[in-house]
CSV table of C-alpha atoms and ligand atoms in Angstrom, one decimal:
chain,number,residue,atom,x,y,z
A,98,UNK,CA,68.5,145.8,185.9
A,99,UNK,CA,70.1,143.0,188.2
A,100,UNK,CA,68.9,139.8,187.3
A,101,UNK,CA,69.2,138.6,190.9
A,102,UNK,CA,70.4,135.6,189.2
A,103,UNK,CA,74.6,135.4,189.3
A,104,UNK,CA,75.9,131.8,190.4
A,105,UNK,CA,72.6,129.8,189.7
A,106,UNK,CA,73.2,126.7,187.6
A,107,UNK,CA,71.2,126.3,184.3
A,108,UNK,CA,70.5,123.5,182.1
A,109,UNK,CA,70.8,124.5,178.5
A,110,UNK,CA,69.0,122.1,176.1
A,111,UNK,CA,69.7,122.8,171.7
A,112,UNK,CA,72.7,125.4,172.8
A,113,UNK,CA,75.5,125.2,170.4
A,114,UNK,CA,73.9,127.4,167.8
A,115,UNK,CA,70.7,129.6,167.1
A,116,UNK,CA,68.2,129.9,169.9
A,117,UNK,CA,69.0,127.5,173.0
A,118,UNK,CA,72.5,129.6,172.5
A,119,UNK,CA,71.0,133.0,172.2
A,120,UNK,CA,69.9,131.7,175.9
A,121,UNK,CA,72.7,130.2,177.3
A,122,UNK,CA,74.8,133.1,176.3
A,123,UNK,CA,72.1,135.4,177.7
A,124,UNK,CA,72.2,134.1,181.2
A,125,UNK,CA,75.7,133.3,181.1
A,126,UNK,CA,76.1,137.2,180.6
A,127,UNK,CA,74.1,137.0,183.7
A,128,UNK,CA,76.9,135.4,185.9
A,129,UNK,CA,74.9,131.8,185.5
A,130,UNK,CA,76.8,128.9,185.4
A,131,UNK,CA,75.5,127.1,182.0
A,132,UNK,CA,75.6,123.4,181.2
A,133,UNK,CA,75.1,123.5,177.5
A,134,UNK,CA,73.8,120.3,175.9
A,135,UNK,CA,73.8,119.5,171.6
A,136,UNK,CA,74.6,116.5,169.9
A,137,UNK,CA,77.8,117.4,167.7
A,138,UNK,CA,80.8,117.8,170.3
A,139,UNK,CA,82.7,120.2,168.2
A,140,UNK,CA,80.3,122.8,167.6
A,141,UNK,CA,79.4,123.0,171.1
A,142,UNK,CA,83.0,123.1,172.3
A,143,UNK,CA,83.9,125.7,170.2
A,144,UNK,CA,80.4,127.8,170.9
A,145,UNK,CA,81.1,127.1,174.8
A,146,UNK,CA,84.8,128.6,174.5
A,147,UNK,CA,83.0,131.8,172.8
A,148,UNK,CA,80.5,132.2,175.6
A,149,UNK,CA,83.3,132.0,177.9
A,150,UNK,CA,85.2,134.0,176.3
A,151,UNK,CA,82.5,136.6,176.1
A,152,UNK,CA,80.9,136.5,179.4
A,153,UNK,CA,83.9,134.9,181.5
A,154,UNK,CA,81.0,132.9,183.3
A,155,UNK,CA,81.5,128.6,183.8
A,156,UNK,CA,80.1,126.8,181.2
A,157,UNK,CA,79.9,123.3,181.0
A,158,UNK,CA,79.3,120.8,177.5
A,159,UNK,CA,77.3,117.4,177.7
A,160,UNK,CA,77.7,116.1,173.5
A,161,UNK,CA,74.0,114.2,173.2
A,162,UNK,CA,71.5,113.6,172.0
A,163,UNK,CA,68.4,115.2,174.3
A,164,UNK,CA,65.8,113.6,172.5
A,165,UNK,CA,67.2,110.1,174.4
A,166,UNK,CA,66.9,108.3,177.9
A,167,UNK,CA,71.0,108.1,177.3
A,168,UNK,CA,71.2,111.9,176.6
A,169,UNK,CA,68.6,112.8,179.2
A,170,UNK,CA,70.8,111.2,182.1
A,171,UNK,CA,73.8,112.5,180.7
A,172,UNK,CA,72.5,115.4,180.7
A,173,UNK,CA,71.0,116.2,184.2
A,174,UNK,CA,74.5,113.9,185.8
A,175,UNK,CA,76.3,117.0,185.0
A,176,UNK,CA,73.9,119.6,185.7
A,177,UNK,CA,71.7,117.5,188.4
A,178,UNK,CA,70.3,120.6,190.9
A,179,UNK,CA,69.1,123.3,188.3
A,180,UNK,CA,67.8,126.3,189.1
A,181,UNK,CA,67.1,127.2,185.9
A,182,UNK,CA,66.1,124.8,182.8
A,183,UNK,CA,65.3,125.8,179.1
A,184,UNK,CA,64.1,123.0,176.9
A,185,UNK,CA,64.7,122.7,173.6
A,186,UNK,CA,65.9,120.9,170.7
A,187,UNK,CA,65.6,121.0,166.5
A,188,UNK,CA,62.0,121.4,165.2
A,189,UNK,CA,60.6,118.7,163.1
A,190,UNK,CA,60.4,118.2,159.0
A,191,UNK,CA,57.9,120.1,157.1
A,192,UNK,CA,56.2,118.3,154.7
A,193,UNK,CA,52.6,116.7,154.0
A,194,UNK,CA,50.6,115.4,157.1
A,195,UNK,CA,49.5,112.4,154.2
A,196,UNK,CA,53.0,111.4,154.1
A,197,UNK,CA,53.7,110.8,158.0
A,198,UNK,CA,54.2,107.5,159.9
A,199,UNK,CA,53.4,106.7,162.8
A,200,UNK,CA,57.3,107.1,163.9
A,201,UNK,CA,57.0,110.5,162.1
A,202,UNK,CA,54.7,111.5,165.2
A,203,UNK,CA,56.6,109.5,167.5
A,204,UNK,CA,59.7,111.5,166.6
A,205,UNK,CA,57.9,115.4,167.0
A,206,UNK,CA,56.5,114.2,170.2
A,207,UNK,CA,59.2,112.8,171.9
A,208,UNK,CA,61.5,115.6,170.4
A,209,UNK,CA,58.6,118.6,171.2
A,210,UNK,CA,56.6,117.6,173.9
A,211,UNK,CA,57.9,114.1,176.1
A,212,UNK,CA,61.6,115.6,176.0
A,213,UNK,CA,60.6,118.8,177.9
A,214,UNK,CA,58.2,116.8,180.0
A,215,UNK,CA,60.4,114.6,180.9
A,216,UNK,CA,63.4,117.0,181.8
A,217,UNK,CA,60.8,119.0,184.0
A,218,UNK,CA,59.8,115.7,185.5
A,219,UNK,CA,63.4,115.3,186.8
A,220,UNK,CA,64.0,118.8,187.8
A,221,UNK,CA,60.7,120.8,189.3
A,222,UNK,CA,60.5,119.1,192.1
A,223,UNK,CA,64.3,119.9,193.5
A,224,UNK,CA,63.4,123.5,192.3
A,225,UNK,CA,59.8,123.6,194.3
A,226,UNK,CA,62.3,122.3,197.4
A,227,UNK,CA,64.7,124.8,197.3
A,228,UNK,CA,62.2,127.8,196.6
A,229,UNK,CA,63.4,128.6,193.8
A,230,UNK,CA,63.1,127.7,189.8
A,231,UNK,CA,62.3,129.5,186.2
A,232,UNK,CA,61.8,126.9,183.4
A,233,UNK,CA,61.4,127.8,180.0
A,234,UNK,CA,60.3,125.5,176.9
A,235,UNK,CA,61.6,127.0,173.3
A,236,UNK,CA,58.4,126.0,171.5
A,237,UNK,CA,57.2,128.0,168.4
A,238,UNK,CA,54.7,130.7,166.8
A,239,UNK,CA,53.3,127.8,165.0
A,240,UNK,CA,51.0,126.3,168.7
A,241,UNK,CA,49.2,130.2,168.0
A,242,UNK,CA,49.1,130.5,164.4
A,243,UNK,CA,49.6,127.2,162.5
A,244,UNK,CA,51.8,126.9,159.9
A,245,UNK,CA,50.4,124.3,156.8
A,246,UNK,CA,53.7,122.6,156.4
A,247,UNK,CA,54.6,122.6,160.2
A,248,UNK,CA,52.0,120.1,161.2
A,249,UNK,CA,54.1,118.2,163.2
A,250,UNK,CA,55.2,121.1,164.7
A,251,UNK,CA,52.0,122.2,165.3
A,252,UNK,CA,50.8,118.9,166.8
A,253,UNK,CA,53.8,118.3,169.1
A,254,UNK,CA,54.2,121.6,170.7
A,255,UNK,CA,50.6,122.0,171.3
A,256,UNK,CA,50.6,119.1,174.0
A,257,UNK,CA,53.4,120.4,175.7
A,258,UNK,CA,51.7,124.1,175.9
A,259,UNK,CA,48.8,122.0,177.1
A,260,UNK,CA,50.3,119.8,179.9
A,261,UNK,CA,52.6,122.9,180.9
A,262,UNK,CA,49.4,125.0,181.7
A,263,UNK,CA,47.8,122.8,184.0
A,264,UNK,CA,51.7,122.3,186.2
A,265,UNK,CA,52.9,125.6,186.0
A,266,UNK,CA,49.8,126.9,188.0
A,267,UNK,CA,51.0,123.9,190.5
A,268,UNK,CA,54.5,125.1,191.1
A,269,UNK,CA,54.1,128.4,191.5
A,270,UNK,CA,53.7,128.5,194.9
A,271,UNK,CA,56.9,127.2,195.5
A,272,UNK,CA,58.6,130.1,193.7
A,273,UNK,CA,59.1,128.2,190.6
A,274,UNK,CA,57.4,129.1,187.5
A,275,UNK,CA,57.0,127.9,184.0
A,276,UNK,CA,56.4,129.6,180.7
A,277,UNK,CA,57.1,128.9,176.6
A,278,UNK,CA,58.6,131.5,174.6
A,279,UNK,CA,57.6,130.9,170.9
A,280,UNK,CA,60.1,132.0,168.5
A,281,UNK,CA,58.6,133.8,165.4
A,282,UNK,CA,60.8,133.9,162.4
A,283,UNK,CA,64.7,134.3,163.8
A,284,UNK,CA,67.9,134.0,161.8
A,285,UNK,CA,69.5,130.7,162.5
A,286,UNK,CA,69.8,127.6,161.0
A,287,UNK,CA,66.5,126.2,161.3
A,288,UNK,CA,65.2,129.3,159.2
A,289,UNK,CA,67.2,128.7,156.4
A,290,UNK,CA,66.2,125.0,156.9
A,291,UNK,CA,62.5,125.7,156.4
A,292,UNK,CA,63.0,128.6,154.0
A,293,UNK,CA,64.7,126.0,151.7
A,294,UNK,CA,62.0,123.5,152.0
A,295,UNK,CA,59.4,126.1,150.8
A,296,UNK,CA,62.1,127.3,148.1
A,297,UNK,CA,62.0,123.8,147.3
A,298,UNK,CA,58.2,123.3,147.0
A,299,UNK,CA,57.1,126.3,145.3
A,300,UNK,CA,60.3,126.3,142.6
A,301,UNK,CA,61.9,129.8,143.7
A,302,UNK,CA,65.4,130.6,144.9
A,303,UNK,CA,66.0,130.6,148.6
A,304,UNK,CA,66.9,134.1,148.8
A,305,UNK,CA,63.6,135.2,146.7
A,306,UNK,CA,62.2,133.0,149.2
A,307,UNK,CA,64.0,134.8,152.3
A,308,UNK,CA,63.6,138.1,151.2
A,309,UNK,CA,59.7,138.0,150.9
A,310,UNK,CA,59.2,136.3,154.2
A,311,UNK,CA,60.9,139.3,155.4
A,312,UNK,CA,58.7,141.9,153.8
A,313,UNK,CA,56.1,140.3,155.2
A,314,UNK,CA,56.9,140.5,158.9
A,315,UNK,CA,55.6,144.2,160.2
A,316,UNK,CA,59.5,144.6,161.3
A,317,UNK,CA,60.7,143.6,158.3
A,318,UNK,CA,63.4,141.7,159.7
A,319,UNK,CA,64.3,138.4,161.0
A,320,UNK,CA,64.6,138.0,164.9
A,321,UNK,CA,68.4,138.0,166.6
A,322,UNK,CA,69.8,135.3,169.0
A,323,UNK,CA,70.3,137.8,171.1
A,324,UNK,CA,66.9,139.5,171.6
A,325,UNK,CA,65.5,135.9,171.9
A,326,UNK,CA,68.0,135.3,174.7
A,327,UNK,CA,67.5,138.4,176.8
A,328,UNK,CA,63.8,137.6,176.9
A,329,UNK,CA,64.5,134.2,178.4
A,330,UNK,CA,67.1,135.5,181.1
A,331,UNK,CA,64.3,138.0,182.3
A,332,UNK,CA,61.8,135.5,182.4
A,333,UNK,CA,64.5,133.3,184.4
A,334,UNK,CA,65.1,136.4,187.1
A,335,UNK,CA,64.2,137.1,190.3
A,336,UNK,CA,61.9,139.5,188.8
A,337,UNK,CA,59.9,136.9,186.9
A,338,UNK,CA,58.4,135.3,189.9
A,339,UNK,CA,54.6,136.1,189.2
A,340,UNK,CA,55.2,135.7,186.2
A,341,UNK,CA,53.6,131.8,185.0
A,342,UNK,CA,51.9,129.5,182.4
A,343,UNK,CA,52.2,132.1,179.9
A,344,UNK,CA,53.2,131.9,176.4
A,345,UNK,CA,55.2,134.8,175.5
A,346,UNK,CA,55.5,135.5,171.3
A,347,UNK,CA,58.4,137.0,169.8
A,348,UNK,CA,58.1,137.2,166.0
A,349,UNK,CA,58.1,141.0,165.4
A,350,UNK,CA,54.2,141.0,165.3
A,351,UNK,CA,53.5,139.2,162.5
A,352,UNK,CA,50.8,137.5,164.6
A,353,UNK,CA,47.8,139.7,163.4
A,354,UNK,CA,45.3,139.6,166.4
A,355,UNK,CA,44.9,142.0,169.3
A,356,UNK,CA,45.6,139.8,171.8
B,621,NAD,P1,69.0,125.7,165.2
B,621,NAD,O1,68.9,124.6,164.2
B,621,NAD,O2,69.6,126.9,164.8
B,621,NAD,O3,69.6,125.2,166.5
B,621,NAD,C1,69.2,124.0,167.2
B,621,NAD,C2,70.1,123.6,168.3
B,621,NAD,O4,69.6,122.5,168.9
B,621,NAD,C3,71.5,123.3,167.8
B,621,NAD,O5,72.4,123.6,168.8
B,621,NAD,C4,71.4,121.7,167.7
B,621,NAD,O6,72.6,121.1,167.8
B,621,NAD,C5,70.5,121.4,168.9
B,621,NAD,N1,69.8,120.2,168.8
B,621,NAD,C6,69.0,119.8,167.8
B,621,NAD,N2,68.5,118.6,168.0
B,621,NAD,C7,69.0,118.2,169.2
B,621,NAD,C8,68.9,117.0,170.0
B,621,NAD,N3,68.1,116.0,169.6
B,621,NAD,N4,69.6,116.9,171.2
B,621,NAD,C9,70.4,118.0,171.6
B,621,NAD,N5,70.5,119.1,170.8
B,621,NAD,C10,69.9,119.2,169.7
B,621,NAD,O7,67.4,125.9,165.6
B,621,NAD,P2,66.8,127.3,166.3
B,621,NAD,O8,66.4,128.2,165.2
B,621,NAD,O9,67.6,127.7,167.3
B,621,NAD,O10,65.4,126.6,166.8
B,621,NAD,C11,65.3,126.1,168.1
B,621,NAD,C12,63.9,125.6,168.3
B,621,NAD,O11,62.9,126.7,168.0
B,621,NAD,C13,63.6,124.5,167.3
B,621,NAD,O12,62.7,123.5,167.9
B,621,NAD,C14,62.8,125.2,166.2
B,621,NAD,O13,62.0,124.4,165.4
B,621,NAD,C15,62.1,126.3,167.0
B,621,NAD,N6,61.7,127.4,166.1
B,621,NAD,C16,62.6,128.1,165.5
B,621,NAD,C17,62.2,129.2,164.7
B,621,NAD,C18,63.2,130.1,163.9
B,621,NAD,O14,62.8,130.9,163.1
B,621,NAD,N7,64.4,130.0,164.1
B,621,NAD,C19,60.8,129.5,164.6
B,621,NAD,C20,59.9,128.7,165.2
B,621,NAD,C21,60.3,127.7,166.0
């Protein structure tokens, strides 16, 4: 299938490793010109040379930090007009909601919910103008199925699914659409991250750790970069255009319900 989507300009948010990469790597496959944005300059230098390398499509690195005013302007001055934006950056700590500032919450929501916001902010109207737009907020399984020591994660990500349900049925008309993708278990960084917290608090080894959470998902695997990025340069095609407001699971249906 053509994406209908070679030579668009995307904005790339959390995309020098896991699953903003998966993404950007996706559409870049795709003939999209990326604008990859993560805070460490050499890890996204050397994962933008790969992409170009694999895809032979323009990609373009902004070192920041997304979470910030700074980072945010940074950001959208080298990728000001685009047509496509995928929001994301790292997930919060686990822990004990008992044990949580103030600035704890401040943190998930500016990290989970007022960075996204704010990116759309400065981009959906452009898109609604030119007729044409696909944004797409990396959020998590944990806003359908709560996870006990996610609850900032929980918290955060649920306020953007909220605010983005009430817009994306506002910009639709205008050809651009907006939907969250929520990542069940997928083998990056951030998994091991959590894994080893719960290694951690329960006194097992990581890999015991890993290897049941596998066993328990009905695939009995962990999610790719790779499947999580094709999904998001679909949703960011031509095709994808009645397509709104949703939120889209991937976790190998490990979510028990029907629906
Ligand atoms: P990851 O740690 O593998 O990669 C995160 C990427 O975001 C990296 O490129 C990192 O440099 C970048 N990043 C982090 N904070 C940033 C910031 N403030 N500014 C700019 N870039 C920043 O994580 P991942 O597994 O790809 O997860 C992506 C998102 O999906 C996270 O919010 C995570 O919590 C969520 N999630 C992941 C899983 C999973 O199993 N992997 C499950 C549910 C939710």
């Amino acid at each position: 299938m053509n994406l209908g989507i070679d030579g668009m300009q995307a904005l790339v948010c959390g995309a020098s490793k896991g699953l903003g990469r998966g993404c950007a790597e996706a559409l870049a496959a795709e003939g999209v010109h990326v604008t990859v944005v993560a805070r460490h300059a050499d890890a996204l230098e050397l994962a933008a040379a790969e992409i170009r390398q694999s895809t032979g499509s323009k990609v373009t690195t902004v070192a920041c930090d997304i979470t910030t005013d700074g980072g945010r302007m940074k950001a959208l001055a080298a990728c000001p007009q685009p047509d496509i934006l995928v929001t994301n950056a790292g997930g919060p700590p686990t822990g004990d909601f008992r044990n949580w500032s103030r600035d704890d919450w401040i943190a998930a929501l500016d990290a989970n919910m007022l960075t996204p916001i704010e990116l759309i902010k400065a981009t959906v109207d452009g898109m609604m103008q030119r007729g044409f737009g696909r944004i797409v907020n990396i959020t998590s399984s944990s806003v359908k199925a709560p996870i006990d020591i996610l609850g900032l994660s929980n918290g955060a990500r649920s306020g953007l699914t909220g605010f983005v349900a009430g817009l994306a049925r506002k910009t639709v008309l205008h050809n651009v659409t907006i939907n969250n993708l929520l990542p069940g278990p997928f083998d990056t960084a951030r998994l091991t991250a959590t894994l080893s917290d719960a290694a951690l608090a329960t006194g097992r080894s990581i890999d015991e750790v890993r290897e049941a959470r596998r066993l328990q998902n009905p695939a009995q695997r962990f999610g790719t970069p790779a499947e999580f990025g094709a999904m998001c340069a679909f949703l960011c095609s031509r095709h994808a255009g009645y397509l709104t407001a949703q939120n889209i699971l991937l976790d190998g249906g490990a979510y028990p319900g029907t629906f």
